[in-house]
Amino acid sequence: MEFLTLGLVHYLLLAAVLFCIGLVCVVASKHLIRMLLGVELMLNAVNINLVAFSNYKMYIDGEIFAMFIMAIAVCEVAVGLAILIAIFKNTGSINADEQDSLKG
Amino acid sequence: MEVINFLIFLALSGVIILSALAVLFSPKIVYSVIGAVVCFLGVAGIFLQLNADFVGISQIVIYGVGISILFIFAIMLTSQEEEKNLWIALKPRLFVALLSVGLLFTLIVFCITGGGKKFDNAGVFNIVDVEKSHIEFLKKEGTTNLIGQRLFTDYVLPFEILSLLLLAGIVGAGVLAGKDDELDREEK
C-alpha cells in the first residue's frame, strides 16, 4: 500500500482534478465572469504540477516557470476583464449565449 | 511525521476541490469569486508544503489579493439584476461537458500511473522522496536566492519580455475599459 505515503503522484492527481473542474467551468457556464474564473483555476492546476516537479526533482526551474505563468495570468485577467466590460457597454448583457453577432 | 504530512495534504486538497466545486455550482457570481479566492489560498498552502516559499507567498499576494480585487471590480461594473438564468448551461451541454471531462481525467490518471499498473506514490517517474540534505538547505536558506540567481542569469530574456508584456497589458486594459469620449460627445 505505497499509495498512502505522500509522493509526486498525489500532487499530479490533485492538479488533474482541479484542471478538470476548471475546464467544466469554462465550457458549461453562461456567465462570462465564471468562464474567466475557470481559466484561473486551470492555470493554478498547471502551477501545482510545475512546483511539484520542481520539488521532487530538486531543481528550481519549475518554480521560475510558475512565476512567469502567474505574471502572465495577471495580464490576461486584466485584459480579459477589460474586454468583458467593453462587451457589456456595447451589448448590455454578460450572457455568453447572447453574444452571437458573428453567427451565420 | 509522514502521516501528518499526508493529513495536511488531504485537508488542503479537500479545501481546494470543494471551493472549486463552489466556483462551478454557485448561483450568484460573488459566491463563485469567494470560492475562487479560497481555492487560491489553498493552492498557496500546497506550494508551501512543497518547500516553495517564494512562489507560495507570491501566490497569496498576486492571486488572493490582486486578481480577486480585479474580479470584484468587474462584477461591480457589469452587474445585472436577473442572475438566476445565468447560473449554468442547459442540461445537454452540462452532461456532455462532464462526460468528456471525465474521459480526460481518466486519460490523465492512465498516463500518470503507467496504465494502471504502477499505482503507488511514484508512478511512472520513479521519484519517491526528496533528499534530506536538500530539505535542510531549503529550510535554512529558502528558495529566493536560487530563484534570483537563475532568473537574472539564465532567464533574463523572458524576464525583460515579461516586463514589456505587463506594460502593454496595463495600457491596453486602460484603453479598452476606459471612458469613450466620442460616444459621450455624440450623446450630447
PDB file of C-alpha atoms in Angstrom:
ATOM      1  CA  MET A   1       0.000   0.000   0.000  1.00  0.00           C
ATOM      2  CA  GLU A   2       2.533   2.552  -1.046  1.00  0.00           C
ATOM      3  CA  PHE A   3      -0.206   4.882  -2.130  1.00  0.00           C
ATOM      4  CA  LEU A   4      -0.634   6.111   1.440  1.00  0.00           C
ATOM      5  CA  THR A   5       2.763   7.832   1.613  1.00  0.00           C
ATOM      6  CA  LEU A   6       2.844  11.276   0.101  1.00  0.00           C
ATOM      7  CA  GLY A   7       4.546  11.252  -3.283  1.00  0.00           C
ATOM      8  CA  LEU A   8       4.646  13.001  -6.620  1.00  0.00           C
ATOM      9  CA  VAL A   9       1.542  11.228  -7.936  1.00  0.00           C
ATOM     10  CA  HIS A  10      -0.738  12.726  -5.294  1.00  0.00           C
ATOM     11  CA  TYR A  11       0.095  16.284  -6.345  1.00  0.00           C
ATOM     12  CA  LEU A  12      -0.356  15.406 -10.021  1.00  0.00           C
ATOM     13  CA  LEU A  13      -3.766  13.877  -9.306  1.00  0.00           C
ATOM     14  CA  LEU A  14      -4.843  16.966  -7.362  1.00  0.00           C
ATOM     15  CA  ALA A  15      -3.741  19.165 -10.266  1.00  0.00           C
ATOM     16  CA  ALA A  16      -5.658  16.937 -12.699  1.00  0.00           C
ATOM     17  CA  VAL A  17      -8.880  17.211 -10.665  1.00  0.00           C
ATOM     18  CA  LEU A  18      -8.541  20.999 -10.377  1.00  0.00           C
ATOM     19  CA  PHE A  19      -7.846  21.272 -14.118  1.00  0.00           C
ATOM     20  CA  CYS A  20     -10.917  19.225 -14.995  1.00  0.00           C
ATOM     21  CA  ILE A  21     -13.163  21.301 -12.688  1.00  0.00           C
ATOM     22  CA  GLY A  22     -11.837  24.500 -14.305  1.00  0.00           C
ATOM     23  CA  LEU A  23     -12.481  23.058 -17.755  1.00  0.00           C
ATOM     24  CA  VAL A  24     -16.116  22.236 -16.930  1.00  0.00           C
ATOM     25  CA  CYS A  25     -16.436  25.751 -15.504  1.00  0.00           C
ATOM     26  CA  VAL A  26     -15.330  27.276 -18.820  1.00  0.00           C
ATOM     27  CA  VAL A  27     -17.399  25.037 -21.087  1.00  0.00           C
ATOM     28  CA  ALA A  28     -20.674  24.780 -19.213  1.00  0.00           C
ATOM     29  CA  SER A  29     -21.335  28.228 -17.793  1.00  0.00           C
ATOM     30  CA  LYS A  30     -23.431  31.048 -19.135  1.00  0.00           C
ATOM     31  CA  HIS A  31     -21.873  33.887 -17.187  1.00  0.00           C
ATOM     32  CA  LEU A  32     -18.764  35.335 -18.782  1.00  0.00           C
ATOM     33  CA  ILE A  33     -17.025  36.062 -15.483  1.00  0.00           C
ATOM     34  CA  ARG A  34     -17.435  32.457 -14.356  1.00  0.00           C
ATOM     35  CA  MET A  35     -15.625  31.395 -17.545  1.00  0.00           C
ATOM     36  CA  LEU A  36     -12.669  33.602 -16.601  1.00  0.00           C
ATOM     37  CA  LEU A  37     -12.658  32.092 -13.108  1.00  0.00           C
ATOM     38  CA  GLY A  38     -12.440  28.653 -14.718  1.00  0.00           C
ATOM     39  CA  VAL A  39      -9.413  29.771 -16.711  1.00  0.00           C
ATOM     40  CA  GLU A  40      -7.757  30.900 -13.476  1.00  0.00           C
ATOM     41  CA  LEU A  41      -8.448  27.506 -11.893  1.00  0.00           C
ATOM     42  CA  MET A  42      -6.787  25.771 -14.850  1.00  0.00           C
ATOM     43  CA  LEU A  43      -3.722  27.995 -14.564  1.00  0.00           C
ATOM     44  CA  ASN A  44      -3.444  27.211 -10.862  1.00  0.00           C
ATOM     45  CA  ALA A  45      -3.606  23.486 -11.626  1.00  0.00           C
ATOM     46  CA  VAL A  46      -0.695  23.843 -14.046  1.00  0.00           C
ATOM     47  CA  ASN A  47       1.234  25.754 -11.403  1.00  0.00           C
ATOM     48  CA  ILE A  48       0.723  22.940  -8.878  1.00  0.00           C
ATOM     49  CA  ASN A  49       2.108  20.499 -11.458  1.00  0.00           C
ATOM     50  CA  LEU A  50       5.186  22.610 -12.133  1.00  0.00           C
ATOM     51  CA  VAL A  51       6.029  23.249  -8.489  1.00  0.00           C
ATOM     52  CA  ALA A  52       5.531  19.557  -7.615  1.00  0.00           C
ATOM     53  CA  PHE A  53       8.034  18.501 -10.280  1.00  0.00           C
ATOM     54  CA  SER A  54      10.389  21.264  -9.184  1.00  0.00           C
ATOM     55  CA  ASN A  55      10.302  19.915  -5.634  1.00  0.00           C
ATOM     56  CA  TYR A  56      10.687  16.218  -6.355  1.00  0.00           C
ATOM     57  CA  LYS A  57      13.415  16.588  -8.955  1.00  0.00           C
ATOM     58  CA  MET A  58      15.254  19.147  -6.821  1.00  0.00           C
ATOM     59  CA  TYR A  59      15.705  21.866  -9.408  1.00  0.00           C
ATOM     60  CA  ILE A  60      14.398  25.432  -9.321  1.00  0.00           C
ATOM     61  CA  ASP A  61      13.356  25.897 -12.952  1.00  0.00           C
ATOM     62  CA  GLY A  62       9.811  24.699 -12.349  1.00  0.00           C
ATOM     63  CA  GLU A  63       9.229  27.437  -9.794  1.00  0.00           C
ATOM     64  CA  ILE A  64      10.610  30.074 -12.174  1.00  0.00           C
ATOM     65  CA  PHE A  65       8.217  28.849 -14.862  1.00  0.00           C
ATOM     66  CA  ALA A  66       5.374  29.047 -12.317  1.00  0.00           C
ATOM     67  CA  MET A  67       6.304  32.673 -11.529  1.00  0.00           C
ATOM     68  CA  PHE A  68       6.182  33.533 -15.214  1.00  0.00           C
ATOM     69  CA  ILE A  69       2.788  31.871 -15.571  1.00  0.00           C
ATOM     70  CA  MET A  70       1.497  33.861 -12.593  1.00  0.00           C
ATOM     71  CA  ALA A  71       2.624  37.184 -14.088  1.00  0.00           C
ATOM     72  CA  ILE A  72       1.135  36.344 -17.485  1.00  0.00           C
ATOM     73  CA  ALA A  73      -2.127  35.282 -15.800  1.00  0.00           C
ATOM     74  CA  VAL A  74      -2.371  38.722 -14.190  1.00  0.00           C
ATOM     75  CA  CYS A  75      -2.024  40.415 -17.611  1.00  0.00           C
ATOM     76  CA  GLU A  76      -4.545  38.069 -19.140  1.00  0.00           C
ATOM     77  CA  VAL A  77      -7.115  38.654 -16.388  1.00  0.00           C
ATOM     78  CA  ALA A  78      -6.727  42.427 -16.684  1.00  0.00           C
ATOM     79  CA  VAL A  79      -7.150  42.452 -20.458  1.00  0.00           C
ATOM     80  CA  GLY A  80      -9.927  39.844 -20.372  1.00  0.00           C
ATOM     81  CA  LEU A  81     -11.965  41.776 -17.822  1.00  0.00           C
ATOM     82  CA  ALA A  82     -11.437  44.998 -19.797  1.00  0.00           C
ATOM     83  CA  ILE A  83     -12.806  43.248 -22.890  1.00  0.00           C
ATOM     84  CA  LEU A  84     -15.724  41.965 -20.811  1.00  0.00           C
ATOM     85  CA  ILE A  85     -16.551  45.489 -19.632  1.00  0.00           C
ATOM     86  CA  ALA A  86     -16.392  46.721 -23.227  1.00  0.00           C
ATOM     87  CA  ILE A  87     -18.758  43.901 -24.287  1.00  0.00           C
ATOM     88  CA  PHE A  88     -21.154  44.896 -21.509  1.00  0.00           C
ATOM     89  CA  LYS A  89     -21.051  48.527 -22.597  1.00  0.00           C
ATOM     90  CA  ASN A  90     -21.809  47.587 -26.197  1.00  0.00           C
ATOM     91  CA  THR A  91     -24.435  44.848 -25.831  1.00  0.00           C
ATOM     92  CA  GLY A  92     -25.722  45.296 -22.291  1.00  0.00           C
ATOM     93  CA  SER A  93     -25.599  41.645 -21.292  1.00  0.00           C
ATOM     94  CA  ILE A  94     -22.958  39.262 -19.962  1.00  0.00           C
ATOM     95  CA  ASN A  95     -24.769  36.149 -21.026  1.00  0.00           C
ATOM     96  CA  ALA A  96     -22.423  34.048 -23.100  1.00  0.00           C
ATOM     97  CA  ASP A  97     -25.273  32.689 -25.199  1.00  0.00           C
ATOM     98  CA  GLU A  98     -26.410  36.169 -26.260  1.00  0.00           C
ATOM     99  CA  GLN A  99     -23.096  37.143 -27.867  1.00  0.00           C
ATOM    100  CA  ASP A 100     -23.991  35.801 -31.295  1.00  0.00           C
ATOM    101  CA  SER A 101     -23.282  38.738 -33.611  1.00  0.00           C
ATOM    102  CA  LEU A 102     -20.769  36.647 -35.550  1.00  0.00           C
ATOM    103  CA  LYS A 103     -23.244  33.830 -36.070  1.00  0.00           C
ATOM    104  CA  GLY A 104     -24.035  32.934 -39.679  1.00  0.00           C
TER     105      GLY A 104
ATOM    106  CA  MET B   1       5.664  12.664  10.699  1.00  0.00           C
ATOM    107  CA  GLU B   2       4.733  11.298   7.309  1.00  0.00           C
ATOM    108  CA  VAL B   3       1.170  10.727   8.472  1.00  0.00           C
ATOM    109  CA  ILE B   4       0.896  14.391   9.487  1.00  0.00           C
ATOM    110  CA  ASN B   5       2.199  15.412   6.051  1.00  0.00           C
ATOM    111  CA  PHE B   6      -0.369  13.231   4.347  1.00  0.00           C
ATOM    112  CA  LEU B   7      -3.201  14.553   6.535  1.00  0.00           C
ATOM    113  CA  ILE B   8      -2.220  18.165   5.815  1.00  0.00           C
ATOM    114  CA  PHE B   9      -2.174  17.339   2.110  1.00  0.00           C
ATOM    115  CA  LEU B  10      -5.628  15.744   2.353  1.00  0.00           C
ATOM    116  CA  ALA B  11      -7.039  18.748   4.218  1.00  0.00           C
ATOM    117  CA  LEU B  12      -5.611  21.250   1.707  1.00  0.00           C
ATOM    118  CA  SER B  13      -6.774  19.251  -1.303  1.00  0.00           C
ATOM    119  CA  GLY B  14     -10.253  18.929   0.241  1.00  0.00           C
ATOM    120  CA  VAL B  15     -10.412  22.709   0.639  1.00  0.00           C
ATOM    121  CA  ILE B  16      -9.214  23.227  -2.947  1.00  0.00           C
ATOM    122  CA  ILE B  17     -11.642  20.773  -4.546  1.00  0.00           C
ATOM    123  CA  LEU B  18     -14.661  21.903  -2.506  1.00  0.00           C
ATOM    124  CA  SER B  19     -14.064  25.569  -3.273  1.00  0.00           C
ATOM    125  CA  ALA B  20     -13.539  24.773  -6.973  1.00  0.00           C
ATOM    126  CA  LEU B  21     -16.902  22.985  -6.961  1.00  0.00           C
ATOM    127  CA  ALA B  22     -18.346  26.089  -5.284  1.00  0.00           C
ATOM    128  CA  VAL B  23     -16.995  28.174  -8.179  1.00  0.00           C
ATOM    129  CA  LEU B  24     -18.769  25.882 -10.601  1.00  0.00           C
ATOM    130  CA  PHE B  25     -22.110  25.388  -8.880  1.00  0.00           C
ATOM    131  CA  SER B  26     -22.858  28.743  -7.205  1.00  0.00           C
ATOM    132  CA  PRO B  27     -25.901  30.584  -8.486  1.00  0.00           C
ATOM    133  CA  LYS B  28     -24.565  34.022  -7.615  1.00  0.00           C
ATOM    134  CA  ILE B  29     -21.325  35.197  -9.168  1.00  0.00           C
ATOM    135  CA  VAL B  30     -19.989  36.783  -5.948  1.00  0.00           C
ATOM    136  CA  TYR B  31     -20.104  33.403  -4.232  1.00  0.00           C
ATOM    137  CA  SER B  32     -18.075  31.995  -7.118  1.00  0.00           C
ATOM    138  CA  VAL B  33     -15.413  34.657  -6.652  1.00  0.00           C
ATOM    139  CA  ILE B  34     -15.231  33.947  -2.915  1.00  0.00           C
ATOM    140  CA  GLY B  35     -14.851  30.225  -3.685  1.00  0.00           C
ATOM    141  CA  ALA B  36     -12.076  31.046  -6.143  1.00  0.00           C
ATOM    142  CA  VAL B  37     -10.218  33.106  -3.513  1.00  0.00           C
ATOM    143  CA  VAL B  38     -10.407  30.211  -1.025  1.00  0.00           C
ATOM    144  CA  CYS B  39      -9.114  27.910  -3.778  1.00  0.00           C
ATOM    145  CA  PHE B  40      -6.161  30.246  -4.451  1.00  0.00           C
ATOM    146  CA  LEU B  41      -5.251  30.297  -0.752  1.00  0.00           C
ATOM    147  CA  GLY B  42      -5.449  26.503  -0.649  1.00  0.00           C
ATOM    148  CA  VAL B  43      -3.105  26.289  -3.626  1.00  0.00           C
ATOM    149  CA  ALA B  44      -0.729  28.629  -1.775  1.00  0.00           C
ATOM    150  CA  GLY B  45      -0.778  26.155   1.115  1.00  0.00           C
ATOM    151  CA  ILE B  46       0.131  23.344  -1.311  1.00  0.00           C
ATOM    152  CA  PHE B  47       3.050  25.431  -2.579  1.00  0.00           C
ATOM    153  CA  LEU B  48       4.301  25.967   0.972  1.00  0.00           C
ATOM    154  CA  GLN B  49       4.083  22.236   1.614  1.00  0.00           C
ATOM    155  CA  LEU B  50       6.222  21.661  -1.488  1.00  0.00           C
ATOM    156  CA  ASN B  51       9.115  23.711   0.005  1.00  0.00           C
ATOM    157  CA  ALA B  52       8.406  26.588  -2.399  1.00  0.00           C
ATOM    158  CA  ASP B  53       8.228  29.581  -0.103  1.00  0.00           C
ATOM    159  CA  PHE B  54       8.726  32.389  -2.638  1.00  0.00           C
ATOM    160  CA  VAL B  55       6.138  31.002  -5.042  1.00  0.00           C
ATOM    161  CA  GLY B  56       3.680  30.390  -2.194  1.00  0.00           C
ATOM    162  CA  ILE B  57       3.831  33.898  -0.790  1.00  0.00           C
ATOM    163  CA  SER B  58       3.617  35.460  -4.245  1.00  0.00           C
ATOM    164  CA  GLN B  59       0.610  33.247  -4.965  1.00  0.00           C
ATOM    165  CA  ILE B  60      -1.149  34.734  -1.915  1.00  0.00           C
ATOM    166  CA  VAL B  61      -0.270  38.284  -2.940  1.00  0.00           C
ATOM    167  CA  ILE B  62      -0.899  38.031  -6.692  1.00  0.00           C
ATOM    168  CA  TYR B  63      -3.923  35.746  -6.802  1.00  0.00           C
ATOM    169  CA  GLY B  64      -5.540  36.106  -3.391  1.00  0.00           C
ATOM    170  CA  VAL B  65      -5.310  39.887  -3.284  1.00  0.00           C
ATOM    171  CA  GLY B  66      -4.775  41.184  -6.826  1.00  0.00           C
ATOM    172  CA  ILE B  67      -6.883  39.028  -9.076  1.00  0.00           C
ATOM    173  CA  SER B  68      -9.789  38.776  -6.638  1.00  0.00           C
ATOM    174  CA  ILE B  69      -9.950  42.587  -6.458  1.00  0.00           C
ATOM    175  CA  LEU B  70      -9.988  42.731 -10.275  1.00  0.00           C
ATOM    176  CA  PHE B  71     -12.882  40.274 -10.399  1.00  0.00           C
ATOM    177  CA  ILE B  72     -14.871  42.126  -7.751  1.00  0.00           C
ATOM    178  CA  PHE B  73     -14.465  45.382  -9.683  1.00  0.00           C
ATOM    179  CA  ALA B  74     -15.587  43.718 -12.908  1.00  0.00           C
ATOM    180  CA  ILE B  75     -18.670  42.290 -11.169  1.00  0.00           C
ATOM    181  CA  MET B  76     -19.419  45.713  -9.741  1.00  0.00           C
ATOM    182  CA  LEU B  77     -19.227  47.357 -13.164  1.00  0.00           C
ATOM    183  CA  THR B  78     -21.257  44.708 -15.027  1.00  0.00           C
ATOM    184  CA  SER B  79     -23.935  43.792 -12.546  1.00  0.00           C
ATOM    185  CA  GLN B  80     -27.255  42.640 -13.884  1.00  0.00           C
ATOM    186  CA  GLU B  81     -30.461  42.230 -11.986  1.00  0.00           C
ATOM    187  CA  GLU B  82     -31.540  38.783 -13.090  1.00  0.00           C
ATOM    188  CA  GLU B  83     -28.836  36.332 -12.216  1.00  0.00           C
ATOM    189  CA  LYS B  84     -30.936  33.252 -11.878  1.00  0.00           C
ATOM    190  CA  ASN B  85     -30.853  32.274 -15.519  1.00  0.00           C
ATOM    191  CA  LEU B  86     -27.131  32.881 -15.730  1.00  0.00           C
ATOM    192  CA  TRP B  87     -26.308  30.047 -13.401  1.00  0.00           C
ATOM    193  CA  ILE B  88     -25.311  27.114 -15.507  1.00  0.00           C
ATOM    194  CA  ALA B  89     -25.892  25.883 -19.001  1.00  0.00           C
ATOM    195  CA  LEU B  90     -28.772  23.777 -20.143  1.00  0.00           C
ATOM    196  CA  LYS B  91     -28.828  20.086 -19.307  1.00  0.00           C
ATOM    197  CA  PRO B  92     -27.413  18.538 -22.537  1.00  0.00           C
ATOM    198  CA  ARG B  93     -24.371  20.803 -22.589  1.00  0.00           C
ATOM    199  CA  LEU B  94     -23.608  20.216 -18.917  1.00  0.00           C
ATOM    200  CA  PHE B  95     -23.805  16.441 -19.227  1.00  0.00           C
ATOM    201  CA  VAL B  96     -21.668  16.343 -22.367  1.00  0.00           C
ATOM    202  CA  ALA B  97     -19.089  18.567 -20.665  1.00  0.00           C
ATOM    203  CA  LEU B  98     -18.993  16.358 -17.563  1.00  0.00           C
ATOM    204  CA  LEU B  99     -18.696  13.208 -19.680  1.00  0.00           C
ATOM    205  CA  SER B 100     -15.840  14.495 -21.806  1.00  0.00           C
ATOM    206  CA  VAL B 101     -14.003  15.943 -18.815  1.00  0.00           C
ATOM    207  CA  GLY B 102     -14.402  12.612 -17.035  1.00  0.00           C
ATOM    208  CA  LEU B 103     -12.765  10.940 -20.018  1.00  0.00           C
ATOM    209  CA  LEU B 104      -9.939  13.478 -19.883  1.00  0.00           C
ATOM    210  CA  PHE B 105      -9.403  12.784 -16.191  1.00  0.00           C
ATOM    211  CA  THR B 106      -9.313   9.024 -16.803  1.00  0.00           C
ATOM    212  CA  LEU B 107      -6.754   9.565 -19.543  1.00  0.00           C
ATOM    213  CA  ILE B 108      -4.553  11.672 -17.244  1.00  0.00           C
ATOM    214  CA  VAL B 109      -4.712   9.062 -14.462  1.00  0.00           C
ATOM    215  CA  PHE B 110      -3.897   6.364 -17.007  1.00  0.00           C
ATOM    216  CA  CYS B 111      -0.827   8.290 -18.157  1.00  0.00           C
ATOM    217  CA  ILE B 112       0.411   9.126 -14.652  1.00  0.00           C
ATOM    218  CA  THR B 113       0.142   5.615 -13.257  1.00  0.00           C
ATOM    219  CA  GLY B 114       1.525   3.952 -16.378  1.00  0.00           C
ATOM    220  CA  GLY B 115      -1.587   2.129 -17.485  1.00  0.00           C
ATOM    221  CA  GLY B 116      -2.946   1.451 -14.020  1.00  0.00           C
ATOM    222  CA  LYS B 117      -0.041  -0.842 -13.173  1.00  0.00           C
ATOM    223  CA  LYS B 118       2.173   1.421 -11.090  1.00  0.00           C
ATOM    224  CA  PHE B 119      -0.465   2.678  -8.675  1.00  0.00           C
ATOM    225  CA  ASP B 120       1.937   3.761  -5.951  1.00  0.00           C
ATOM    226  CA  ASN B 121       3.233   7.136  -4.938  1.00  0.00           C
ATOM    227  CA  ALA B 122       5.885   7.434  -7.657  1.00  0.00           C
ATOM    228  CA  GLY B 123       4.011   6.494 -10.796  1.00  0.00           C
ATOM    229  CA  VAL B 124       5.980   6.290 -13.993  1.00  0.00           C
ATOM    230  CA  PHE B 125       8.516   8.858 -12.849  1.00  0.00           C
ATOM    231  CA  ASN B 126      10.475   6.682 -10.366  1.00  0.00           C
ATOM    232  CA  ILE B 127      10.871   9.555  -7.944  1.00  0.00           C
ATOM    233  CA  VAL B 128       9.978   8.691  -4.405  1.00  0.00           C
ATOM    234  CA  ASP B 129      11.277  11.246  -1.971  1.00  0.00           C
ATOM    235  CA  VAL B 130      13.279  14.428  -1.705  1.00  0.00           C
ATOM    236  CA  GLU B 131      16.744  14.123  -0.152  1.00  0.00           C
ATOM    237  CA  LYS B 132      17.012  15.220   3.464  1.00  0.00           C
ATOM    238  CA  SER B 133      20.041  17.451   2.762  1.00  0.00           C
ATOM    239  CA  HIS B 134      18.050  19.387   0.174  1.00  0.00           C
ATOM    240  CA  ILE B 135      15.169  19.945   2.581  1.00  0.00           C
ATOM    241  CA  GLU B 136      17.581  21.130   5.300  1.00  0.00           C
ATOM    242  CA  PHE B 137      19.199  23.527   2.839  1.00  0.00           C
ATOM    243  CA  LEU B 138      15.820  24.932   1.801  1.00  0.00           C
ATOM    244  CA  LYS B 139      14.706  25.325   5.416  1.00  0.00           C
ATOM    245  CA  LYS B 140      17.847  27.265   6.226  1.00  0.00           C
ATOM    246  CA  GLU B 141      18.195  29.439   3.131  1.00  0.00           C
ATOM    247  CA  GLY B 142      14.873  29.438   1.276  1.00  0.00           C
ATOM    248  CA  THR B 143      14.321  29.477  -2.441  1.00  0.00           C
ATOM    249  CA  THR B 144      14.506  33.227  -3.046  1.00  0.00           C
ATOM    250  CA  ASN B 145      18.276  33.196  -3.552  1.00  0.00           C
ATOM    251  CA  LEU B 146      18.079  30.279  -6.002  1.00  0.00           C
ATOM    252  CA  ILE B 147      15.248  31.861  -7.986  1.00  0.00           C
ATOM    253  CA  GLY B 148      17.094  35.170  -8.150  1.00  0.00           C
ATOM    254  CA  GLN B 149      20.299  33.571  -9.370  1.00  0.00           C
ATOM    255  CA  ARG B 150      18.626  31.621 -12.159  1.00  0.00           C
ATOM    256  CA  LEU B 151      16.215  34.382 -13.102  1.00  0.00           C
ATOM    257  CA  PHE B 152      18.858  37.018 -13.766  1.00  0.00           C
ATOM    258  CA  THR B 153      21.477  34.829 -15.457  1.00  0.00           C
ATOM    259  CA  ASP B 154      19.719  32.138 -17.476  1.00  0.00           C
ATOM    260  CA  TYR B 155      16.219  33.558 -17.830  1.00  0.00           C
ATOM    261  CA  VAL B 156      16.889  37.273 -18.185  1.00  0.00           C
ATOM    262  CA  LEU B 157      15.421  37.488 -21.713  1.00  0.00           C
ATOM    263  CA  PRO B 158      11.963  36.133 -20.745  1.00  0.00           C
ATOM    264  CA  PHE B 159      12.109  38.440 -17.742  1.00  0.00           C
ATOM    265  CA  GLU B 160      12.597  41.547 -19.894  1.00  0.00           C
ATOM    266  CA  ILE B 161       9.929  40.430 -22.356  1.00  0.00           C
ATOM    267  CA  LEU B 162       7.587  39.871 -19.405  1.00  0.00           C
ATOM    268  CA  SER B 163       8.079  43.460 -18.270  1.00  0.00           C
ATOM    269  CA  LEU B 164       7.142  44.674 -21.774  1.00  0.00           C
ATOM    270  CA  LEU B 165       4.080  42.404 -21.675  1.00  0.00           C
ATOM    271  CA  LEU B 166       2.993  43.846 -18.340  1.00  0.00           C
ATOM    272  CA  LEU B 167       3.334  47.387 -19.703  1.00  0.00           C
ATOM    273  CA  ALA B 168       1.265  46.503 -22.781  1.00  0.00           C
ATOM    274  CA  GLY B 169      -1.346  44.833 -20.556  1.00  0.00           C
ATOM    275  CA  ILE B 170      -1.697  47.859 -18.310  1.00  0.00           C
ATOM    276  CA  VAL B 171      -2.041  50.313 -21.198  1.00  0.00           C
ATOM    277  CA  GLY B 172      -4.347  48.034 -23.188  1.00  0.00           C
ATOM    278  CA  ALA B 173      -6.681  47.316 -20.281  1.00  0.00           C
ATOM    279  CA  GLY B 174      -6.899  51.020 -19.512  1.00  0.00           C
ATOM    280  CA  VAL B 175      -7.773  51.866 -23.109  1.00  0.00           C
ATOM    281  CA  LEU B 176     -10.322  49.054 -23.526  1.00  0.00           C
ATOM    282  CA  ALA B 177     -12.277  49.727 -20.361  1.00  0.00           C
ATOM    283  CA  GLY B 178     -11.913  53.474 -20.152  1.00  0.00           C
ATOM    284  CA  LYS B 179     -14.351  56.203 -20.946  1.00  0.00           C
ATOM    285  CA  ASP B 180     -15.346  56.706 -24.540  1.00  0.00           C
ATOM    286  CA  ASP B 181     -15.067  60.422 -25.286  1.00  0.00           C
ATOM    287  CA  GLU B 182     -16.578  60.214 -28.781  1.00  0.00           C
ATOM    288  CA  LEU B 183     -19.630  58.346 -27.506  1.00  0.00           C
ATOM    289  CA  ASP B 184     -20.258  60.931 -24.805  1.00  0.00           C
ATOM    290  CA  ARG B 185     -19.915  63.769 -27.283  1.00  0.00           C
ATOM    291  CA  GLU B 186     -22.400  62.136 -29.700  1.00  0.00           C
ATOM    292  CA  GLU B 187     -24.960  61.663 -26.961  1.00  0.00           C
ATOM    293  CA  LYS B 188     -24.800  65.327 -26.059  1.00  0.00           C
TER     294      LYS B 188
END
